[in-house]
Amino acid sequence: MILADDQSIYTGITTDVERRFVQHQSGLGARYFRGRRPLKVLYIESADDRSAASRREAAIKKLNRPQKLALIASNPSEGG
């Protein structure tokens, strides 16, 4: 999960967090960041494969903001 400059939280999947964050910063990443600027990586989770990552991404996207913040707070060692 990435914190944007409007204080929103973006959720996505990648095989390389650092590379993808740089893409988002340079405008080559998700359309979500058009008009927003990514500030920092808040939370990282690993998955066994892309299918599992996609399922987990969908589950996280269904969470409301307080639930996402609780998830981030519950596992600070996984964050950036």
N, CA, C and O atoms as a GROMACS GRO file, in nm:
protein
  320
    1MET      N    1   0.084  -0.116   0.000
    1MET     CA    2   0.000   0.000   0.000
    1MET      C    3   0.089   0.123   0.000
    1MET      O    4   0.194   0.127   0.065
    2ILE      N    5   0.047   0.223  -0.074
    2ILE     CA    6   0.124   0.347  -0.088
    2ILE      C    7   0.039   0.465  -0.044
    2ILE      O    8  -0.078   0.475  -0.080
    3LEU      N    9   0.099   0.554   0.034
    3LEU     CA   10   0.033   0.677   0.074
    3LEU      C   11   0.052   0.781  -0.036
    3LEU      O   12   0.164   0.805  -0.081
    4ALA      N   13  -0.059   0.842  -0.080
    4ALA     CA   14  -0.053   0.948  -0.180
    4ALA      C   15  -0.056   1.084  -0.112
    4ALA      O   16  -0.091   1.096   0.005
    5ASP      N   17  -0.020   1.188  -0.188
    5ASP     CA   18  -0.012   1.322  -0.130
    5ASP      C   19  -0.148   1.377  -0.087
    5ASP      O   20  -0.153   1.474  -0.012
    6ASP      N   21  -0.256   1.317  -0.133
    6ASP     CA   22  -0.389   1.359  -0.087
    6ASP      C   23  -0.434   1.276   0.034
    6ASP      O   24  -0.550   1.280   0.074
    7GLN      N   25  -0.340   1.200   0.090
    7GLN     CA   26  -0.359   1.114   0.207
    7GLN      C   27  -0.444   0.990   0.177
    7GLN      O   28  -0.484   0.920   0.270
    8SER      N   29  -0.470   0.962   0.050
    8SER     CA   30  -0.538   0.838   0.015
    8SER      C   31  -0.437   0.724   0.015
    8SER      O   32  -0.316   0.746   0.011
    9ILE      N   33  -0.489   0.602   0.019
    9ILE     CA   34  -0.403   0.483   0.024
    9ILE      C   35  -0.429   0.398  -0.101
    9ILE      O   36  -0.541   0.353  -0.124
   10TYR      N   37  -0.325   0.379  -0.179
   10TYR     CA   38  -0.331   0.299  -0.301
   10TYR      C   39  -0.288   0.156  -0.270
   10TYR      O   40  -0.193   0.134  -0.196
   11THR      N   41  -0.358   0.061  -0.328
   11THR     CA   42  -0.324  -0.080  -0.313
   11THR      C   43  -0.300  -0.140  -0.451
   11THR      O   44  -0.382  -0.122  -0.541
   12GLY      N   45  -0.190  -0.212  -0.467
   12GLY     CA   46  -0.160  -0.276  -0.594
   12GLY      C   47  -0.066  -0.393  -0.572
   12GLY      O   48  -0.020  -0.418  -0.460
   13ILE      N   49  -0.036  -0.466  -0.681
   13ILE     CA   50   0.056  -0.579  -0.672
   13ILE      C   51   0.173  -0.558  -0.768
   13ILE      O   52   0.159  -0.491  -0.871
   14THR      N   53   0.286  -0.617  -0.734
   14THR     CA   54   0.406  -0.609  -0.817
   14THR      C   55   0.503  -0.719  -0.774
   14THR      O   56   0.492  -0.774  -0.665
   15THR      N   57   0.597  -0.748  -0.860
   15THR     CA   58   0.704  -0.841  -0.824
   15THR      C   59   0.826  -0.766  -0.771
   15THR      O   60   0.918  -0.827  -0.715
   16ASP      N   61   0.828  -0.633  -0.788
   16ASP     CA   62   0.942  -0.552  -0.745
   16ASP      C   63   0.889  -0.419  -0.691
   16ASP      O   64   0.860  -0.327  -0.767
   17VAL      N   65   0.878  -0.409  -0.559
   17VAL     CA   66   0.816  -0.292  -0.495
   17VAL      C   67   0.894  -0.164  -0.527
   17VAL      O   68   0.834  -0.063  -0.564
   18GLU      N   69   1.025  -0.168  -0.515
   18GLU     CA   70   1.105  -0.048  -0.539
   18GLU      C   71   1.089   0.003  -0.682
   18GLU      O   72   1.068   0.123  -0.704
   19ARG      N   73   1.098  -0.088  -0.779
   19ARG     CA   74   1.083  -0.050  -0.920
   19ARG      C   75   0.946   0.010  -0.946
   19ARG      O   76   0.934   0.112  -1.013
   20ARG      N   77   0.842  -0.053  -0.892
   20ARG     CA   78   0.706  -0.006  -0.916
   20ARG      C   79   0.682   0.130  -0.851
   20ARG      O   80   0.614   0.215  -0.909
   21PHE      N   81   0.737   0.152  -0.732
   21PHE     CA   82   0.722   0.281  -0.666
   21PHE      C   83   0.786   0.392  -0.750
   21PHE      O   84   0.729   0.500  -0.765
   22VAL      N   85   0.905   0.364  -0.805
   22VAL     CA   86   0.972   0.462  -0.892
   22VAL      C   87   0.887   0.488  -1.016
   22VAL      O   88   0.877   0.603  -1.060
   23GLN      N   89   0.825   0.385  -1.072
   23GLN     CA   90   0.736   0.405  -1.187
   23GLN      C   91   0.620   0.496  -1.150
   23GLN      O   92   0.586   0.587  -1.226
   24HIS      N   93   0.560   0.473  -1.035
   24HIS     CA   94   0.450   0.558  -0.990
   24HIS      C   95   0.498   0.703  -0.975
   24HIS      O   96   0.428   0.795  -1.017
   25GLN      N   97   0.615   0.723  -0.917
   25GLN     CA   98   0.669   0.858  -0.897
   25GLN      C   99   0.696   0.929  -1.029
   25GLN      O  100   0.679   1.051  -1.039
   26SER      N  101   0.736   0.854  -1.130
   26SER     CA  102   0.773   0.915  -1.258
   26SER      C  103   0.654   0.929  -1.353
   26SER      O  104   0.670   0.976  -1.466
   27GLY      N  105   0.535   0.888  -1.310
   27GLY     CA  106   0.416   0.900  -1.394
   27GLY      C  107   0.395   0.782  -1.487
   27GLY      O  108   0.304   0.786  -1.570
   28LEU      N  109   0.476   0.677  -1.475
   28LEU     CA  110   0.463   0.560  -1.562
   28LEU      C  111   0.386   0.447  -1.495
   28LEU      O  112   0.372   0.339  -1.553
   29GLY      N  113   0.338   0.469  -1.374
   29GLY     CA  114   0.267   0.366  -1.300
   29GLY      C  115   0.117   0.373  -1.322
   29GLY      O  116   0.070   0.405  -1.432
   30ALA      N  117   0.044   0.342  -1.219
   30ALA     CA  118  -0.102   0.334  -1.225
   30ALA      C  119  -0.165   0.470  -1.254
   30ALA      O  120  -0.114   0.574  -1.213
   31ARG      N  121  -0.277   0.467  -1.326
   31ARG     CA  122  -0.353   0.590  -1.353
   31ARG      C  123  -0.399   0.657  -1.224
   31ARG      O  124  -0.424   0.778  -1.222
   32TYR      N  125  -0.409   0.579  -1.117
   32TYR     CA  126  -0.448   0.633  -0.987
   32TYR      C  127  -0.362   0.753  -0.950
   32TYR      O  128  -0.410   0.847  -0.885
   33PHE      N  129  -0.237   0.751  -0.989
   33PHE     CA  130  -0.143   0.857  -0.950
   33PHE      C  131  -0.138   0.974  -1.047
   33PHE      O  132  -0.053   1.062  -1.033
   34ARG      N  133  -0.227   0.978  -1.144
   34ARG     CA  134  -0.240   1.098  -1.226
   34ARG      C  135  -0.318   1.199  -1.142
   34ARG      O  136  -0.433   1.175  -1.107
   35GLY      N  137  -0.255   1.310  -1.112
   35GLY     CA  138  -0.318   1.409  -1.025
   35GLY      C  139  -0.289   1.386  -0.878
   35GLY      O  140  -0.329   1.466  -0.793
   36ARG      N  141  -0.219   1.278  -0.848
   36ARG     CA  142  -0.174   1.248  -0.711
   36ARG      C  143  -0.025   1.217  -0.719
   36ARG      O  144   0.027   1.180  -0.824
   37ARG      N  145   0.041   1.231  -0.605
   37ARG     CA  146   0.183   1.196  -0.601
   37ARG      C  147   0.204   1.090  -0.493
   37ARG      O  148   0.159   1.109  -0.380
   38PRO      N  149   0.270   0.980  -0.526
   38PRO     CA  150   0.299   0.880  -0.423
   38PRO      C  151   0.405   0.932  -0.326
   38PRO      O  152   0.508   0.984  -0.369
   39LEU      N  153   0.378   0.918  -0.196
   39LEU     CA  154   0.472   0.969  -0.096
   39LEU      C  155   0.561   0.860  -0.039
   39LEU      O  156   0.683   0.876  -0.034
   40LYS      N  157   0.500   0.749   0.005
   40LYS     CA  158   0.582   0.642   0.064
   40LYS      C  159   0.505   0.511   0.067
   40LYS      O  160   0.382   0.508   0.067
   41VAL      N  161   0.582   0.404   0.069
   41VAL     CA  162   0.524   0.271   0.082
   41VAL      C  163   0.489   0.252   0.229
   41VAL      O  164   0.572   0.269   0.318
   42LEU      N  165   0.363   0.216   0.254
   42LEU     CA  166   0.314   0.198   0.391
   42LEU      C  167   0.316   0.052   0.435
   42LEU      O  168   0.334   0.023   0.553
   43TYR      N  169   0.296  -0.039   0.340
   43TYR     CA  170   0.274  -0.178   0.378
   43TYR      C  171   0.309  -0.269   0.261
   43TYR      O  172   0.275  -0.240   0.146
   44ILE      N  173   0.376  -0.379   0.292
   44ILE     CA  174   0.412  -0.479   0.191
   44ILE      C  175   0.376  -0.616   0.245
   44ILE      O  176   0.401  -0.647   0.362
   45GLU      N  177   0.318  -0.697   0.161
   45GLU     CA  178   0.288  -0.837   0.192
   45GLU      C  179   0.342  -0.922   0.079
   45GLU      O  180   0.336  -0.880  -0.037
   46SER      N  181   0.392  -1.038   0.110
   46SER     CA  182   0.437  -1.132   0.008
   46SER      C  183   0.327  -1.235  -0.019
   46SER      O  184   0.244  -1.263   0.068
   47ALA      N  185   0.328  -1.289  -0.140
   47ALA     CA  186   0.233  -1.394  -0.177
   47ALA      C  187   0.308  -1.503  -0.252
   47ALA      O  188   0.415  -1.480  -0.308
   48ASP      N  189   0.252  -1.622  -0.252
   48ASP     CA  190   0.317  -1.736  -0.317
   48ASP      C  191   0.317  -1.723  -0.469
   48ASP      O  192   0.412  -1.767  -0.535
   49ASP      N  193   0.212  -1.664  -0.526
   49ASP     CA  194   0.202  -1.649  -0.670
   49ASP      C  195   0.111  -1.532  -0.704
   49ASP      O  196   0.050  -1.472  -0.616
   50ARG      N  197   0.103  -1.501  -0.833
   50ARG     CA  198   0.024  -1.385  -0.877
   50ARG      C  199  -0.124  -1.401  -0.844
   50ARG      O  200  -0.191  -1.303  -0.809
   51SER      N  201  -0.174  -1.521  -0.855
   51SER     CA  202  -0.315  -1.545  -0.824
   51SER      C  203  -0.346  -1.513  -0.678
   51SER      O  204  -0.445  -1.446  -0.648
   52ALA      N  205  -0.262  -1.560  -0.589
   52ALA     CA  206  -0.280  -1.532  -0.446
   52ALA      C  207  -0.265  -1.382  -0.420
   52ALA      O  208  -0.340  -1.326  -0.339
   53ALA      N  209  -0.170  -1.318  -0.487
   53ALA     CA  210  -0.151  -1.174  -0.469
   53ALA      C  211  -0.274  -1.097  -0.516
   53ALA      O  212  -0.316  -1.001  -0.451
   54SER      N  213  -0.331  -1.138  -0.628
   54SER     CA  214  -0.450  -1.070  -0.680
   54SER      C  215  -0.569  -1.087  -0.586
   54SER      O  216  -0.647  -0.993  -0.566
   55ARG      N  217  -0.584  -1.206  -0.529
   55ARG     CA  218  -0.694  -1.228  -0.434
   55ARG      C  219  -0.676  -1.141  -0.310
   55ARG      O  220  -0.772  -1.082  -0.260
   56ARG      N  221  -0.553  -1.134  -0.260
   56ARG     CA  222  -0.526  -1.053  -0.140
   56ARG      C  223  -0.545  -0.905  -0.171
   56ARG      O  224  -0.597  -0.830  -0.088
   57GLU      N  225  -0.502  -0.862  -0.288
   57GLU     CA  226  -0.522  -0.722  -0.329
   57GLU      C  227  -0.670  -0.688  -0.330
   57GLU      O  228  -0.710  -0.583  -0.280
   58ALA      N  229  -0.752  -0.776  -0.386
   58ALA     CA  230  -0.896  -0.753  -0.390
   58ALA      C  231  -0.955  -0.744  -0.250
   58ALA      O  232  -1.040  -0.659  -0.223
   59ALA      N  233  -0.909  -0.830  -0.160
   59ALA     CA  234  -0.959  -0.828  -0.022
   59ALA      C  235  -0.920  -0.697   0.047
   59ALA      O  236  -1.001  -0.638   0.119
   60ILE      N  237  -0.796  -0.653   0.027
   60ILE     CA  238  -0.751  -0.529   0.090
   60ILE      C  239  -0.827  -0.409   0.033
   60ILE      O  240  -0.861  -0.317   0.107
   61LYS      N  241  -0.853  -0.410  -0.097
   61LYS     CA  242  -0.925  -0.298  -0.158
   61LYS      C  243  -1.068  -0.286  -0.105
   61LYS      O  244  -1.127  -0.178  -0.111
   62LYS      N  245  -1.122  -0.394  -0.053
   62LYS     CA  246  -1.257  -0.390   0.006
   62LYS      C  247  -1.259  -0.330   0.146
   62LYS      O  248  -1.365  -0.294   0.197
   63LEU      N  249  -1.142  -0.318   0.208
   63LEU     CA  250  -1.134  -0.262   0.343
   63LEU      C  251  -1.157  -0.111   0.338
   63LEU      O  252  -1.122  -0.045   0.240
   64ASN      N  253  -1.216  -0.057   0.444
   64ASN     CA  254  -1.228   0.088   0.453
   64ASN      C  255  -1.097   0.145   0.509
   64ASN      O  256  -1.009   0.070   0.550
   65ARG      N  257  -1.086   0.275   0.510
   65ARG     CA  258  -0.960   0.338   0.553
   65ARG      C  259  -0.917   0.298   0.694
   65ARG      O  260  -0.801   0.261   0.713
   66PRO      N  261  -1.007   0.303   0.795
   66PRO     CA  262  -0.964   0.261   0.929
   66PRO      C  263  -0.914   0.116   0.933
   66PRO      O  264  -0.820   0.085   1.006
   67GLN      N  265  -0.976   0.029   0.856
   67GLN     CA  266  -0.932  -0.111   0.852
   67GLN      C  267  -0.794  -0.122   0.786
   67GLN      O  268  -0.711  -0.201   0.830
   68LYS      N  269  -0.770  -0.045   0.680
   68LYS     CA  270  -0.639  -0.046   0.616
   68LYS      C  271  -0.532   0.007   0.711
   68LYS      O  272  -0.423  -0.049   0.719
   69LEU      N  273  -0.564   0.114   0.784
   69LEU     CA  274  -0.468   0.169   0.880
   69LEU      C  275  -0.438   0.070   0.992
   69LEU      O  276  -0.324   0.062   1.038
   70ALA      N  277  -0.539  -0.005   1.035
   70ALA     CA  278  -0.518  -0.107   1.138
   70ALA      C  279  -0.428  -0.218   1.085
   70ALA      O  280  -0.341  -0.267   1.156
   71LEU      N  281  -0.448  -0.258   0.960
   71LEU     CA  282  -0.363  -0.360   0.898
   71LEU      C  283  -0.218  -0.310   0.892
   71LEU      O  284  -0.126  -0.385   0.925
   72ILE      N  285  -0.199  -0.188   0.850
   72ILE     CA  286  -0.065  -0.130   0.843
   72ILE      C  287  -0.001  -0.128   0.982
   72ILE      O  288   0.116  -0.165   0.997
   73ALA      N  289  -0.077  -0.084   1.082
   73ALA     CA  290  -0.024  -0.074   1.219
   73ALA      C  291   0.005  -0.211   1.279
   73ALA      O  292   0.093  -0.223   1.364
   74SER      N  293  -0.067  -0.314   1.236
   74SER     CA  294  -0.051  -0.447   1.293
   74SER      C  295   0.077  -0.516   1.249
   74SER      O  296   0.119  -0.614   1.311
   75ASN      N  297   0.139  -0.467   1.143
   75ASN     CA  298   0.257  -0.534   1.089
   75ASN      C  299   0.358  -0.433   1.038
   75ASN      O  300   0.387  -0.431   0.918
   76PRO      N  301   0.414  -0.349   1.126
   76PRO     CA  302   0.505  -0.244   1.080
   76PRO      C  303   0.632  -0.296   1.014
   76PRO      O  304   0.693  -0.225   0.934
   77SER      N  305   0.674  -0.418   1.045
   77SER     CA  306   0.796  -0.472   0.985
   77SER      C  307   0.780  -0.496   0.836
   77SER      O  308   0.880  -0.506   0.764
   78GLU      N  309   0.658  -0.506   0.788
   78GLU     CA  310   0.634  -0.530   0.646
   78GLU      C  311   0.626  -0.400   0.566
   78GLU      O  312   0.627  -0.403   0.443
   79GLY      N  313   0.618  -0.287   0.634
   79GLY     CA  314   0.600  -0.159   0.565
   79GLY      C  315   0.731  -0.097   0.522
   79GLY      O  316   0.839  -0.146   0.555
   80GLY      N  317   0.720   0.014   0.447
   80GLY     CA  318   0.837   0.083   0.396
   80GLY      C  319   0.866   0.197   0.479
   80GLY      O  320   0.962   0.269   0.453
   0.00000   0.00000   0.00000
